[in-house]
Structure formats: C-alpha cells, structure tokens
Short mmCIF file of C-alpha atoms in Angstrom, two decimals:
data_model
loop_
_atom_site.label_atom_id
_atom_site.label_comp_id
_atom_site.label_asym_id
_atom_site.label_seq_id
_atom_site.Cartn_x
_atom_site.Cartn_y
_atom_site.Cartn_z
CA UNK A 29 0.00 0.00 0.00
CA UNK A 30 1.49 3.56 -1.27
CA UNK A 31 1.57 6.86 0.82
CA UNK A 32 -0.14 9.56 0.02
CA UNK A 33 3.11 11.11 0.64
CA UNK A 34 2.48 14.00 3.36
CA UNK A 35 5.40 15.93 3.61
CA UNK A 36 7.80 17.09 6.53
CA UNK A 37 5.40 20.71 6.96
CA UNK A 38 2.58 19.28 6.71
CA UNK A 39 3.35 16.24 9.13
CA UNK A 40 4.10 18.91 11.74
CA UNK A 41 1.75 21.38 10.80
CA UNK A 42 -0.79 19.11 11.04
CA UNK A 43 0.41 17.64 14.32
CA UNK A 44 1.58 20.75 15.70
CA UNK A 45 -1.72 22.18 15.55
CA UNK A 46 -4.25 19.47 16.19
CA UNK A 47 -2.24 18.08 18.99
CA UNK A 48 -4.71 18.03 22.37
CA UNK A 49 -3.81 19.57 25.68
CA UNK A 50 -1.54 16.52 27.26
CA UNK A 51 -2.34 17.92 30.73
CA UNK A 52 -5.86 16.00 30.78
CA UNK A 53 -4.26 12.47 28.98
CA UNK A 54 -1.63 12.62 31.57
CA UNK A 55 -4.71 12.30 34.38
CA UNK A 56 -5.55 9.68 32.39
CA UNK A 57 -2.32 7.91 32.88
CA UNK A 58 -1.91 8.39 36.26
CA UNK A 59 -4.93 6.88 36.97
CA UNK A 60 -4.84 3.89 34.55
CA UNK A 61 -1.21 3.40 35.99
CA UNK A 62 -2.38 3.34 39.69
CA UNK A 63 -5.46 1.39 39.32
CA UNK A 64 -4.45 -1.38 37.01
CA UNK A 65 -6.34 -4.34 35.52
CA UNK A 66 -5.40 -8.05 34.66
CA UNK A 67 -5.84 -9.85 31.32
CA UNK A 68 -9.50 -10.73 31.53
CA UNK A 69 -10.42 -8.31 34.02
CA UNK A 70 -10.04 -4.74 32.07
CA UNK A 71 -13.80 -3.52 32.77
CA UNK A 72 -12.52 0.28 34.40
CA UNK A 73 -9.78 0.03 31.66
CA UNK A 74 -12.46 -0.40 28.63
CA UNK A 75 -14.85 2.00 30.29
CA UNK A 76 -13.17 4.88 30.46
CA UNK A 77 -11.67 4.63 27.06
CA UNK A 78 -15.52 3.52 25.48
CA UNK A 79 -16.42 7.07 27.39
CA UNK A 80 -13.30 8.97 26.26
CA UNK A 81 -13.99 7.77 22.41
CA UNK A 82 -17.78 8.43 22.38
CA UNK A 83 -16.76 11.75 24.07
CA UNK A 84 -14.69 12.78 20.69
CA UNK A 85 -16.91 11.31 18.43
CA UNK A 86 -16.10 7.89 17.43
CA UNK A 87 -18.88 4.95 16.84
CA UNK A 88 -18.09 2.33 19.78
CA UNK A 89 -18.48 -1.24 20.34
CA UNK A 90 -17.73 -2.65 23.74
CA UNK A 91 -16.96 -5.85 24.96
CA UNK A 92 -15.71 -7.61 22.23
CA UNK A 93 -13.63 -11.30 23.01
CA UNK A 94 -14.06 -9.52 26.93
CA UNK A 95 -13.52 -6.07 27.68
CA UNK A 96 -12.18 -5.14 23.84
CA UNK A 97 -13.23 -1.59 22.70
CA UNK A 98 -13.32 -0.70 19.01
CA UNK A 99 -13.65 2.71 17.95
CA UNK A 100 -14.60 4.33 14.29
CA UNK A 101 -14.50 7.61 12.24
CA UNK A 102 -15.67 7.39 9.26
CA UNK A 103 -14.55 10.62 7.01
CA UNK A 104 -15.21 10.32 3.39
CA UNK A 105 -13.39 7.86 0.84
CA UNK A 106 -10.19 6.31 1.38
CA UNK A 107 -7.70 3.75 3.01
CA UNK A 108 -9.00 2.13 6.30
CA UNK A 109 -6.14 2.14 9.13
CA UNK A 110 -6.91 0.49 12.16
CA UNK A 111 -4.37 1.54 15.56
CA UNK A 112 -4.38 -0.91 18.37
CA UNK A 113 -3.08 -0.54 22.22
CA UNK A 114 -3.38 -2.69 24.54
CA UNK A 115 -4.86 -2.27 28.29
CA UNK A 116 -3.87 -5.18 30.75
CA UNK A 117 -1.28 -5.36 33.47
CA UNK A 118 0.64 -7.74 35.07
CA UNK A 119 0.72 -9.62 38.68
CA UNK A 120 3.49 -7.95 39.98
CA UNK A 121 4.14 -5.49 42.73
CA UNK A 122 4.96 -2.07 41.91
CA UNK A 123 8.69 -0.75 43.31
CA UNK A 124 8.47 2.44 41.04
CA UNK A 125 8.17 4.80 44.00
CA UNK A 126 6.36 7.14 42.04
CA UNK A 127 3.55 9.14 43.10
CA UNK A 128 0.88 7.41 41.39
CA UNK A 129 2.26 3.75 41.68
CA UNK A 130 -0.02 0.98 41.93
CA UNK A 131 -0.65 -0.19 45.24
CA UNK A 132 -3.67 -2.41 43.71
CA UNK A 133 -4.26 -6.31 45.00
CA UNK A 134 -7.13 -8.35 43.17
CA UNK A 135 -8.07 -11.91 42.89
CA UNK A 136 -6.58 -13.72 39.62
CA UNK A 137 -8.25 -16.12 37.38
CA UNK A 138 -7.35 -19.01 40.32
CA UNK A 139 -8.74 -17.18 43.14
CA UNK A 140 -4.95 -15.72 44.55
CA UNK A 141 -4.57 -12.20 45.61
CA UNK A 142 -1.28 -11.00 43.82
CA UNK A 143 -0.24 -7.30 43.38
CA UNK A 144 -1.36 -5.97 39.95
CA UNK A 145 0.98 -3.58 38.00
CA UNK A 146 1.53 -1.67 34.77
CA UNK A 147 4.93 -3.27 34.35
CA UNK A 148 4.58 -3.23 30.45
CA UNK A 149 3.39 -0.01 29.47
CA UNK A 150 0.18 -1.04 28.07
CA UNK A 151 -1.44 2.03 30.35
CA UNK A 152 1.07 4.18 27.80
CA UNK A 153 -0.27 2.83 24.93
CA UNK A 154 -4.03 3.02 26.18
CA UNK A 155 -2.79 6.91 26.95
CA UNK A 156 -1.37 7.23 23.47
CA UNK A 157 -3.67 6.22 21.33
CA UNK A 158 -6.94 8.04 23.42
CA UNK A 159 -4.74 11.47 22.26
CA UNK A 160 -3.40 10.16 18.77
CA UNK A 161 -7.67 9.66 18.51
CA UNK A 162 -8.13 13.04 19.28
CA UNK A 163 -5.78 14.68 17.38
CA UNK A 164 -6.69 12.91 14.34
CA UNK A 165 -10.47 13.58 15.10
CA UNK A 166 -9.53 17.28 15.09
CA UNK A 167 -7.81 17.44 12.09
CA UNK A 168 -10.28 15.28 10.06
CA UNK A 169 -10.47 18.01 7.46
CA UNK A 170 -6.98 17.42 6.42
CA UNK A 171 -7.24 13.72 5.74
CA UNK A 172 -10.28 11.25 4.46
CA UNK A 173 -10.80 7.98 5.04
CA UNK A 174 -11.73 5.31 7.97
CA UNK A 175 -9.96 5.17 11.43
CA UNK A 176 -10.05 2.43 13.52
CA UNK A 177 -9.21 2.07 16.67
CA UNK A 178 -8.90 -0.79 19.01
CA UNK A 179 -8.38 -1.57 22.26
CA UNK A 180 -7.20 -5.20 23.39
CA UNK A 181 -7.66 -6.89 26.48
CA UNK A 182 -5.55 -10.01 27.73
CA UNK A 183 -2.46 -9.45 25.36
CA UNK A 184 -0.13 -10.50 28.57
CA UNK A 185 -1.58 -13.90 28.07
CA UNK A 186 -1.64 -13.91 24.54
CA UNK A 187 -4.85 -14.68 23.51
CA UNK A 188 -7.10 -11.43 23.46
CA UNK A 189 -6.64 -10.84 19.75
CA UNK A 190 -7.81 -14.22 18.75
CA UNK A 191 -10.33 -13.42 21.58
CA UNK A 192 -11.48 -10.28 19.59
CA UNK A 193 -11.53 -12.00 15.76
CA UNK A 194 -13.76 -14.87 17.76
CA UNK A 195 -16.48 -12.51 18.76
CA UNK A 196 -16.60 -11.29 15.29
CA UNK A 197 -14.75 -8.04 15.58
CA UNK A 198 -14.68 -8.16 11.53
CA UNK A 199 -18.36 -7.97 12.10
CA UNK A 200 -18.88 -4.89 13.72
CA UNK A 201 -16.05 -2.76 11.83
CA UNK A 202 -14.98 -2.05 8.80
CA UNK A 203 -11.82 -4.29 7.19
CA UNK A 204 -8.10 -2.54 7.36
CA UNK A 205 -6.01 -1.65 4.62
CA UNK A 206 -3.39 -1.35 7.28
CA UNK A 207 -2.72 -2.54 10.49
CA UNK A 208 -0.32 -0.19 13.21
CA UNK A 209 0.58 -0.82 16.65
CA UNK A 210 3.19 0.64 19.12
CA UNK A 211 5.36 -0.33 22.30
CA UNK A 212 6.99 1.04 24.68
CA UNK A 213 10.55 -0.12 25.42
CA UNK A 214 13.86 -0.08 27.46
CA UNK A 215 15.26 3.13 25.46
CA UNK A 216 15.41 7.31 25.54
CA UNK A 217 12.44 8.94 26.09
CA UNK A 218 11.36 11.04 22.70
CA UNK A 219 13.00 8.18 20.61
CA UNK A 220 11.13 6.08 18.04
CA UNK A 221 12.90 2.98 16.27
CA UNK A 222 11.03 1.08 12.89
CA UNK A 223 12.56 -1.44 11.49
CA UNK A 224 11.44 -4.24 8.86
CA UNK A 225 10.88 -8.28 9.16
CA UNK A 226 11.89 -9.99 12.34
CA UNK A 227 10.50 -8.18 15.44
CA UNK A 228 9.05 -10.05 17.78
CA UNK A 229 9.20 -13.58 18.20
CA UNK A 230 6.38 -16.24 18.22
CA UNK A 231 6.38 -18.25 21.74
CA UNK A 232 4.09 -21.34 22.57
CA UNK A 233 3.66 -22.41 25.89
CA UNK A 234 2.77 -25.59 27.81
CA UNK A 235 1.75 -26.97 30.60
CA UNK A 236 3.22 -30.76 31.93
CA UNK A 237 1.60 -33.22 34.36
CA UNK A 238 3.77 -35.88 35.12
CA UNK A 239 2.38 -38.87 36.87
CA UNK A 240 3.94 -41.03 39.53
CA UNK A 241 3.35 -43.23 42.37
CA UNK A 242 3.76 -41.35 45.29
CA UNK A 243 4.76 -42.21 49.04
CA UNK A 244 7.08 -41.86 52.43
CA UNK A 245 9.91 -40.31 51.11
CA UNK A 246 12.27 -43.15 53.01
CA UNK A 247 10.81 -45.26 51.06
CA UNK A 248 11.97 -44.49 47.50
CA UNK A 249 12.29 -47.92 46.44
CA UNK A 250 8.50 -48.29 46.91
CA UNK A 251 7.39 -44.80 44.39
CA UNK A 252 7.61 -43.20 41.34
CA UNK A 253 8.87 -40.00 41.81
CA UNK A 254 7.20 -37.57 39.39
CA UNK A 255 9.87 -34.91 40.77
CA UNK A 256 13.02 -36.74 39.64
CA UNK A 257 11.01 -37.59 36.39
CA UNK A 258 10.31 -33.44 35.73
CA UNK A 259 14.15 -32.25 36.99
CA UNK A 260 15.16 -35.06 34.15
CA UNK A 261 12.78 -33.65 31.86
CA UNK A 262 14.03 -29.56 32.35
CA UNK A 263 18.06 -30.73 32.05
CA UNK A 264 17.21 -32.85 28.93
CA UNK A 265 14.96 -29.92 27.30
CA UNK A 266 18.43 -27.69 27.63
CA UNK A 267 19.66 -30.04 25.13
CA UNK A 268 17.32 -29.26 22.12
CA UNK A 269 18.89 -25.83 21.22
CA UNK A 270 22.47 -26.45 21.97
CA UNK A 271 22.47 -30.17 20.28
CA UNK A 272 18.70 -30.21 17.26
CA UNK A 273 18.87 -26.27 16.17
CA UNK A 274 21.20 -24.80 13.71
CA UNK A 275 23.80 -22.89 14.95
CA UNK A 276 22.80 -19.01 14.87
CA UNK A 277 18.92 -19.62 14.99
CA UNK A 278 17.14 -18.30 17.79
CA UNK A 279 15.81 -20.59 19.82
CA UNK A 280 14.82 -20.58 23.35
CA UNK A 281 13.20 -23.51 25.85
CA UNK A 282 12.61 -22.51 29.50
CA UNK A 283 10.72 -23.62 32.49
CA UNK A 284 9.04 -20.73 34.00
CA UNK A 285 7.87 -22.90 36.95
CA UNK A 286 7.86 -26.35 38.42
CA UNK A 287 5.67 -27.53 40.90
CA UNK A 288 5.15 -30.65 43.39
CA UNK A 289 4.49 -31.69 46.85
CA UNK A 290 4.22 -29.61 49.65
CA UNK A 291 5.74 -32.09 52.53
CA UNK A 292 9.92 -32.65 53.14
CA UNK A 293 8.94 -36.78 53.75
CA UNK A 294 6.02 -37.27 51.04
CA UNK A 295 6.88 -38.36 47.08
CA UNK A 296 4.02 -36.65 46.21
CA UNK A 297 2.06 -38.72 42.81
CA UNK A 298 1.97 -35.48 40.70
CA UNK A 299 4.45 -32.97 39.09
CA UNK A 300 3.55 -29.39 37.15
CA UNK A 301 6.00 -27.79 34.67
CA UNK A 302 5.43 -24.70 32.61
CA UNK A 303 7.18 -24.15 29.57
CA UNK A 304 8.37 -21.50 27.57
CA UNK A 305 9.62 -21.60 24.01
CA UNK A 306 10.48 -18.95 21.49
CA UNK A 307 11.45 -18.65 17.81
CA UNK A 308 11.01 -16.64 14.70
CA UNK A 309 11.55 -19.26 11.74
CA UNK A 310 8.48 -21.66 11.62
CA UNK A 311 10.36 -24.82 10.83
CA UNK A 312 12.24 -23.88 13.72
CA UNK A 313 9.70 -23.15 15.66
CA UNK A 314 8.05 -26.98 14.41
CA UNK A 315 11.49 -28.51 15.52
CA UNK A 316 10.94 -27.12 19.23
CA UNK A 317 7.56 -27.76 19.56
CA UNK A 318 8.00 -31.54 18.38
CA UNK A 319 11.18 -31.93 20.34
CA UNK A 320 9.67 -31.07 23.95
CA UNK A 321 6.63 -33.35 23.51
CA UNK A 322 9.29 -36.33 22.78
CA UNK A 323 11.82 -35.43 25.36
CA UNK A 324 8.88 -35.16 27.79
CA UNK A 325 7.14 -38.64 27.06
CA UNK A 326 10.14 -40.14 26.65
CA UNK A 327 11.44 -39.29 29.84
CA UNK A 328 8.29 -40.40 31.33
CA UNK A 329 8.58 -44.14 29.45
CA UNK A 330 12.02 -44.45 30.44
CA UNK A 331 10.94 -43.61 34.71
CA UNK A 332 8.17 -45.73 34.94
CA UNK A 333 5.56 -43.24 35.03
CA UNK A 334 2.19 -44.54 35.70
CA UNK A 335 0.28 -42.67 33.01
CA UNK A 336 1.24 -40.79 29.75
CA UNK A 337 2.35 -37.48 30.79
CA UNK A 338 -0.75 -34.51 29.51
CA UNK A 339 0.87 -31.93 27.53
CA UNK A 340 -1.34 -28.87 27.01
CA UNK A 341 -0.56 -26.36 24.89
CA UNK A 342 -1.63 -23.04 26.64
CA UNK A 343 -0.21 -20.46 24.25
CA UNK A 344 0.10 -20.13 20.84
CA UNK A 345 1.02 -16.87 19.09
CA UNK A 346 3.16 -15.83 15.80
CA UNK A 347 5.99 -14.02 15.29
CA UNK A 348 6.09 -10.52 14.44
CA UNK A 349 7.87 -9.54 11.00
CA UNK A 350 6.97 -6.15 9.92
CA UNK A 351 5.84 -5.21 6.32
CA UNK A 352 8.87 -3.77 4.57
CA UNK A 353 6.52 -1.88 2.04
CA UNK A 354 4.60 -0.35 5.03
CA UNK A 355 8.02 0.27 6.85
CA UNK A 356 9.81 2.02 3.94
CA UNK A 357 6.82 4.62 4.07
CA UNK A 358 6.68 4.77 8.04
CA UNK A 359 10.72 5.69 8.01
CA UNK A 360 10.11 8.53 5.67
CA UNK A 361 7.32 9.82 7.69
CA UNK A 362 9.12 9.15 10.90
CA UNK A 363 12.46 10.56 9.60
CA UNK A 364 10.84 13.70 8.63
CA UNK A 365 8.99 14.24 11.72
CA UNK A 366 10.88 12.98 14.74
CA UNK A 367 14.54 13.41 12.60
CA UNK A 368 17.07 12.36 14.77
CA UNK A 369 15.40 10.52 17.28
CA UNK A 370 14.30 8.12 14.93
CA UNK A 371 16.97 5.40 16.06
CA UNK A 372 17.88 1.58 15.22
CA UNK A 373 16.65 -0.97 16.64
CA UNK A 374 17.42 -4.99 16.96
CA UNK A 375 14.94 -7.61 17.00
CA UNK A 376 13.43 -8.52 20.36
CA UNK A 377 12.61 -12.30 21.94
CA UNK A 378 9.22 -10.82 23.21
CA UNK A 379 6.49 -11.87 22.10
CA UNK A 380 2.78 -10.17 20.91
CA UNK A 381 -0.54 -11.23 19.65
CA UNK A 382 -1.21 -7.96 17.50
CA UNK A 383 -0.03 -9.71 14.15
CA UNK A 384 -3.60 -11.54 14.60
CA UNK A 385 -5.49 -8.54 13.92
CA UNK A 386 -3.93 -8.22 10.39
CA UNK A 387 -3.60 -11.44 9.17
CA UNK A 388 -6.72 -12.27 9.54
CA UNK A 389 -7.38 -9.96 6.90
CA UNK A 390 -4.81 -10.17 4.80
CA UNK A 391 -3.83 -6.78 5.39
CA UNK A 392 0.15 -5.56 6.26
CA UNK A 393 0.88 -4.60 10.07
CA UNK A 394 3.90 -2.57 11.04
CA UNK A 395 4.86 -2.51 15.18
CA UNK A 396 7.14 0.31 16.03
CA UNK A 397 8.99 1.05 19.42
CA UNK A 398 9.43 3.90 21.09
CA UNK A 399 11.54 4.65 24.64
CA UNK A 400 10.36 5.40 27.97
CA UNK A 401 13.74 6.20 29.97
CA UNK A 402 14.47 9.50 31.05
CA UNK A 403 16.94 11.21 28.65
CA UNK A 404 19.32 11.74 31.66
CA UNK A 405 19.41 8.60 32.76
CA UNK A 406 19.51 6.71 29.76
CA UNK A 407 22.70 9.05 28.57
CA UNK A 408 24.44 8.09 32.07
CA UNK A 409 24.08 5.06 31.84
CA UNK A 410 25.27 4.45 27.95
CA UNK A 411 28.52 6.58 29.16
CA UNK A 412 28.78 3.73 31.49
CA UNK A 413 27.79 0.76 29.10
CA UNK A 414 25.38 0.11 31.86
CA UNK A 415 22.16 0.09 29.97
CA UNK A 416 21.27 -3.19 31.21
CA UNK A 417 20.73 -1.91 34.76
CA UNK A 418 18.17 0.63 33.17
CA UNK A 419 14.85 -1.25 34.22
CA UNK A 420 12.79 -2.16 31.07
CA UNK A 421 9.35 -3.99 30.66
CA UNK A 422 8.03 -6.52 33.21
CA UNK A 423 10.64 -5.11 35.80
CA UNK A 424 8.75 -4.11 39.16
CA UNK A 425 11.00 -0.62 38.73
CA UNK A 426 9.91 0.12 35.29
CA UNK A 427 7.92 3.82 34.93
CA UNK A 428 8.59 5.32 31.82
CA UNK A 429 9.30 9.47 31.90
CA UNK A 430 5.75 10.26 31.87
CA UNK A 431 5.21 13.89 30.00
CA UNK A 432 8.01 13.09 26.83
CA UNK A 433 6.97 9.60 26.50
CA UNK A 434 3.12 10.53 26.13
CA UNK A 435 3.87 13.20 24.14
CA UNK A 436 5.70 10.68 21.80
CA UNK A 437 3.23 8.02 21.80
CA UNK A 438 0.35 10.63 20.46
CA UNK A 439 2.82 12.27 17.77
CA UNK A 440 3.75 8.94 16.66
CA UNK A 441 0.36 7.26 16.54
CA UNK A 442 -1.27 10.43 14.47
CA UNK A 443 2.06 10.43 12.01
CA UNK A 444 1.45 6.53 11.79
CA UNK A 445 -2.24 7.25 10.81
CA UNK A 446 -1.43 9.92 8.60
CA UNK A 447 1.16 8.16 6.24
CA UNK A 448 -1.47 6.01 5.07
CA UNK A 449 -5.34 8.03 5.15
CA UNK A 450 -5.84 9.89 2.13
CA UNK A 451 -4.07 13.49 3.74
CA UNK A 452 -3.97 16.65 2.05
CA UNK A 453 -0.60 18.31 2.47
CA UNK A 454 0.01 21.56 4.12
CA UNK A 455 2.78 23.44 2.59
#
C-alpha cells in the first residue's frame, strides 16, 4: 500500500496544531497506571476509554472477546487504518516509587490475591492512542478515510486478539487496509525505532503433568517419583537448542515454573512444569515444539511413570515480522517528523498477539517502538555501558518518563495514521 506522501510541513503542521492539551491524557495515565487491571479483568480500563472515544466522536463497540473496545470515524473515501493498544497489566508489585504507583491487589483467574501492575506499558499505549484519537479527530479536514481504533484486552496472556476475531470483531467494523501498533521499550524517552521483518518472536507455551506413584519419602524404592522424572525432563529440554537447532537460529526452551508436593517426607504422585519456548523461523519453531513433547514422554517411558504425561498447549502466538513496504513509508514519515530521534533498533525475543489482527485480513501490520527512559538517565548510563541496569518492561522498577513519552506516543500514533489516510498536504 502507497503513501499519500504528506510531507515534513505538513506532518508537523498538522500535528503541531491538532495536537490536544496533554495535561488532561496525563490524568488519564496516572490513573490507569495506579489502578491497574489483569488480562480478563479490564472492565474500568475499557470504560473509560468507550467514554473517552464516544466523548470525541467515534462509533463504539464494547466488549468484544471480553472487555475489547473498538472505535470508528468514518470521514469520506479512502484507506481504512486500524491503531491498536493494549490495556492489561501484570501480577506484579509495583517498586516504582512514584507518586501514582499501583498499590492495587485483586483476585486472579485461580482465586490468589497478587499485586497488579503496569509493568509493560500497556497504560502508555491506552494513553497514546486516546490522544493520537483526538488529534486525528480534530484534524479530520486534512485527511479522508476510515480510522479504527482498538483496544485489546488479555495481550499478557496472549490470547485477546484471537479473543477479539472470535467474537466477530470483523463484524462490527470495517476491514483494514493497514494494520499499526506501538510499544513502549527499554530506550530514551522522545526516541522512536522502525525497522522491517523480524521483530518479535512467536512463543508457545505448555503446561506438563507428570504422573507417579507417590509415598514416604524413606521409602523411595517403593514410588515413582514424578519430581526426579520433571528435573530429568528440564536438564534434557536444555539439550534441544544447543544439540537439534542450527547454529545461529534463535531458539529458546525454558521452564518458567515447576511444581510438586508440599511435605519434606512425602513423594508426592503429581508434578507441574510450565514451559516457555520462542522462535522466529516456523520450521524452527516446528522442531521445538515436536522436540519437547518427545523429550517429555520419553522421559516419562524411560521412569516408569504410571500414566502418559498430559501436555497442554496453553499459548500459541506468531511471530512478528513487519511489512517492509509499510516500513519504507513509516521511516520517511518518521524521519521527517521525529529526525534524529528516529533510532535503530534490533529484533526482540518478546512476544505479541497484535499480528492476529492483520492477518486475519490479509492486510500488512507494522509494530514500532518507542523509549520510555528518562533522557538523563539513559545518557548516564550508555557513558557507562550500563544500559542493562536501566529497568525495562516486566521489571517491578519500570515507569517510563511520563510527560516526553506521552507526548511521543500521540505524535507517533497520528504520524502513523497519517502516512497512510488519504491526507492533504500543508505546505
């Protein structure tokens, strides 16, 4: 899909001018930050933003694979782009020390209390693309076209895309052209990095029982021990990258958590694992997935295990690779409008479900970044090649630089949008 071709006046002409007040959107962020929501359980989250969008304008639908919120202006003929963010946070406890830090404890989906943070910035993007929908509503006499926005719950688990596309989000809006997303990351605040193909990698997850014989624990002789069994299993799964993947493909098999018994003197009859795996190349990502469920059973034949082991596969998502067509046109935009902070970046072994929303239309998706750490800090700390104690996403200390890295994720999102509508150029 070609650009209409805006050029570097009108970009910030257009921006410059339509750009809201950021004093109200960063209320908005405080409070999403300090009252955050769990995948599943985004119902303040999606209620404020339904609100916010009806409030500028936009047709809404709500609760769409959960708490999704789509938004739509319609303004004459031309290109559909759809923006996404998403809105849910993470079971973590907040050590941010800022002002507005979550202090927030809720019931999960297996009935624990846990601490409930904004550890990845979703409450950023949420922020971001509320203003980027503003400013685009305000200028919608210097552009034609359809907008859409959406709002995804449950990305932290993965499945809130597919969630959305279930409940027939295709349905209820109108098809993209183009599909755009943004994330905040572990660099300068005011940056912006696009880059083409490999992004993001795909992940799968799953979840192992292992069944043994259980007993008094001086009494090996007379169990199975399901524990022994699972410690074989995550040693032997170390094996599959170093010893059934090419050299230089990225591969990764961990074991996030592994759980059994709850006495020192009892073989208990059961064992849990949770695994993680990532990749970007499919037949790589084929190899791993195969490889697991034969180490696993395998392992389990060779103990004695007194059933099969189950093997569920909990997570399933693909790999980001970005559009090169649609990136070529974002880097001229980008370059033009945010000029030298438009940086580099590498790919990332992360891992996102927005690729869903495009593919299942057939239409090309882009995913930029764009940092979060305050410009002080982050230039400290790459004088000390110590960027790796900078916190970055999922770390309990993570809190991006609140007024620059708004400010960038509502320029970026309206420059994103206006690359691709049909925009009349302000020279």
């Amino acid at each position: 899909m070609q650009s209409s071709g805006p050029q570097c006046n009108a970009l910030h002409g257009i921006v410059n001018q339509y750009r809201p007040d950021m004093a109200p959107y960063e209320a908005i962020y405080r409070e999403i930050h300090s009252d955050p929501e769990l995948s599943g359980q985004e119902k303040e989250t999606s209620s404020l933003v339904a609100n916010h969008l009806r409030k500028q304008g936009f047709e809404v639908h709500i609760n769409i694979g959960g708490y999704g919120v789509a938004g739509i202006l319609r303004n004459g003929p031309g290109p559909t782009v759809l923006l996404r963010a998403d809105m849910d946070a993470l079971p973590m406890e907040e050590k941010t020390g800022l002002e507005y830090a979550s202090k927030r404890t809720v019931r999960n989906k297996d009935a624990r209390e846990v601490p409930v943070m904004h550890a990845c910035g979703h409450d950023t993007h949420v922020t971001g693309l509320l203003g980027g929908s503003e400013l685009l509503h305000a200028a919608r006499d210097q552009w034609s076209g359809a907008l859409v926005v959406i709002f995804q719950p449950s990305e932290e688990e993965l499945n809130g895309a597919r969630a959305m596309l279930d409940d027939g989000l295709y349905d209820k809006i109108p098809k993209p052209d183009i599909v755009l997303a943004q994330h905040v990351v572990r660099m300068k605040a005011g940056t912006v990095a696009v880059r083409p193909g490999r992004l993001l990698t795909a992940t799968d997850a799953f979840d192992v029982r292992i069944f043994g014989r259980g007993g008094h624990g001086s009494s090996p002789q007379m169990c199975v021990d399901p524990i022994v069994i699972g410690a074989s299993i995550v040693m032997r799964l170390q094996s599959i990258v170093s010893r059934e993947i090419t050299p230089g493909e990225l591969a990764i098999v961990s074991c996030g958590s592994i759980q059994a018994g709850h006495a020192p003197n009892i073989i208990p009859d059961q064992c849990d694992l949770k695994l993680s795996l990532r990749s970007y190349e499919p037949r790589v990502r084929k190899r791993l997935c195969t490889a697991v469920k034969r180490i696993i059973e395998a392992e389990c034949a060779a103990s004695g295990a007194t059933e099969k082991p189950q093997i569920t596969h909990t997570i399933n998502a693909p790999a980001t690779n970005n559009d090169e067509e649609t990136v070529k046109e974002l880097q001229k935009t980008f370059g033009s409008y945010f000029g030298d902070n438009l940086v580099e970046t590498e790919p990332a072994t992360a891992s996102e479900d927005f690729s869903l929303l495009a593919t299942a239309v057939g239409a090309p998706y882009v995913m930029w970044l764009f940092g979060g750490i305050e410009a002080e800090k982050w230039d400290d700390a790459v004088s000390r090649d110590a960027i790796d104690e900078l916190p970055g996403n999922h770390s309990p200390f993570f809190g991006p630089d609140m007024k620059p890295t708004l400010k960038t994720a509502v320029d970026a999102m309206a420059v994103g949008a206006l690359t691709f509508l049909k925009t009349k150029c302000l020279n």
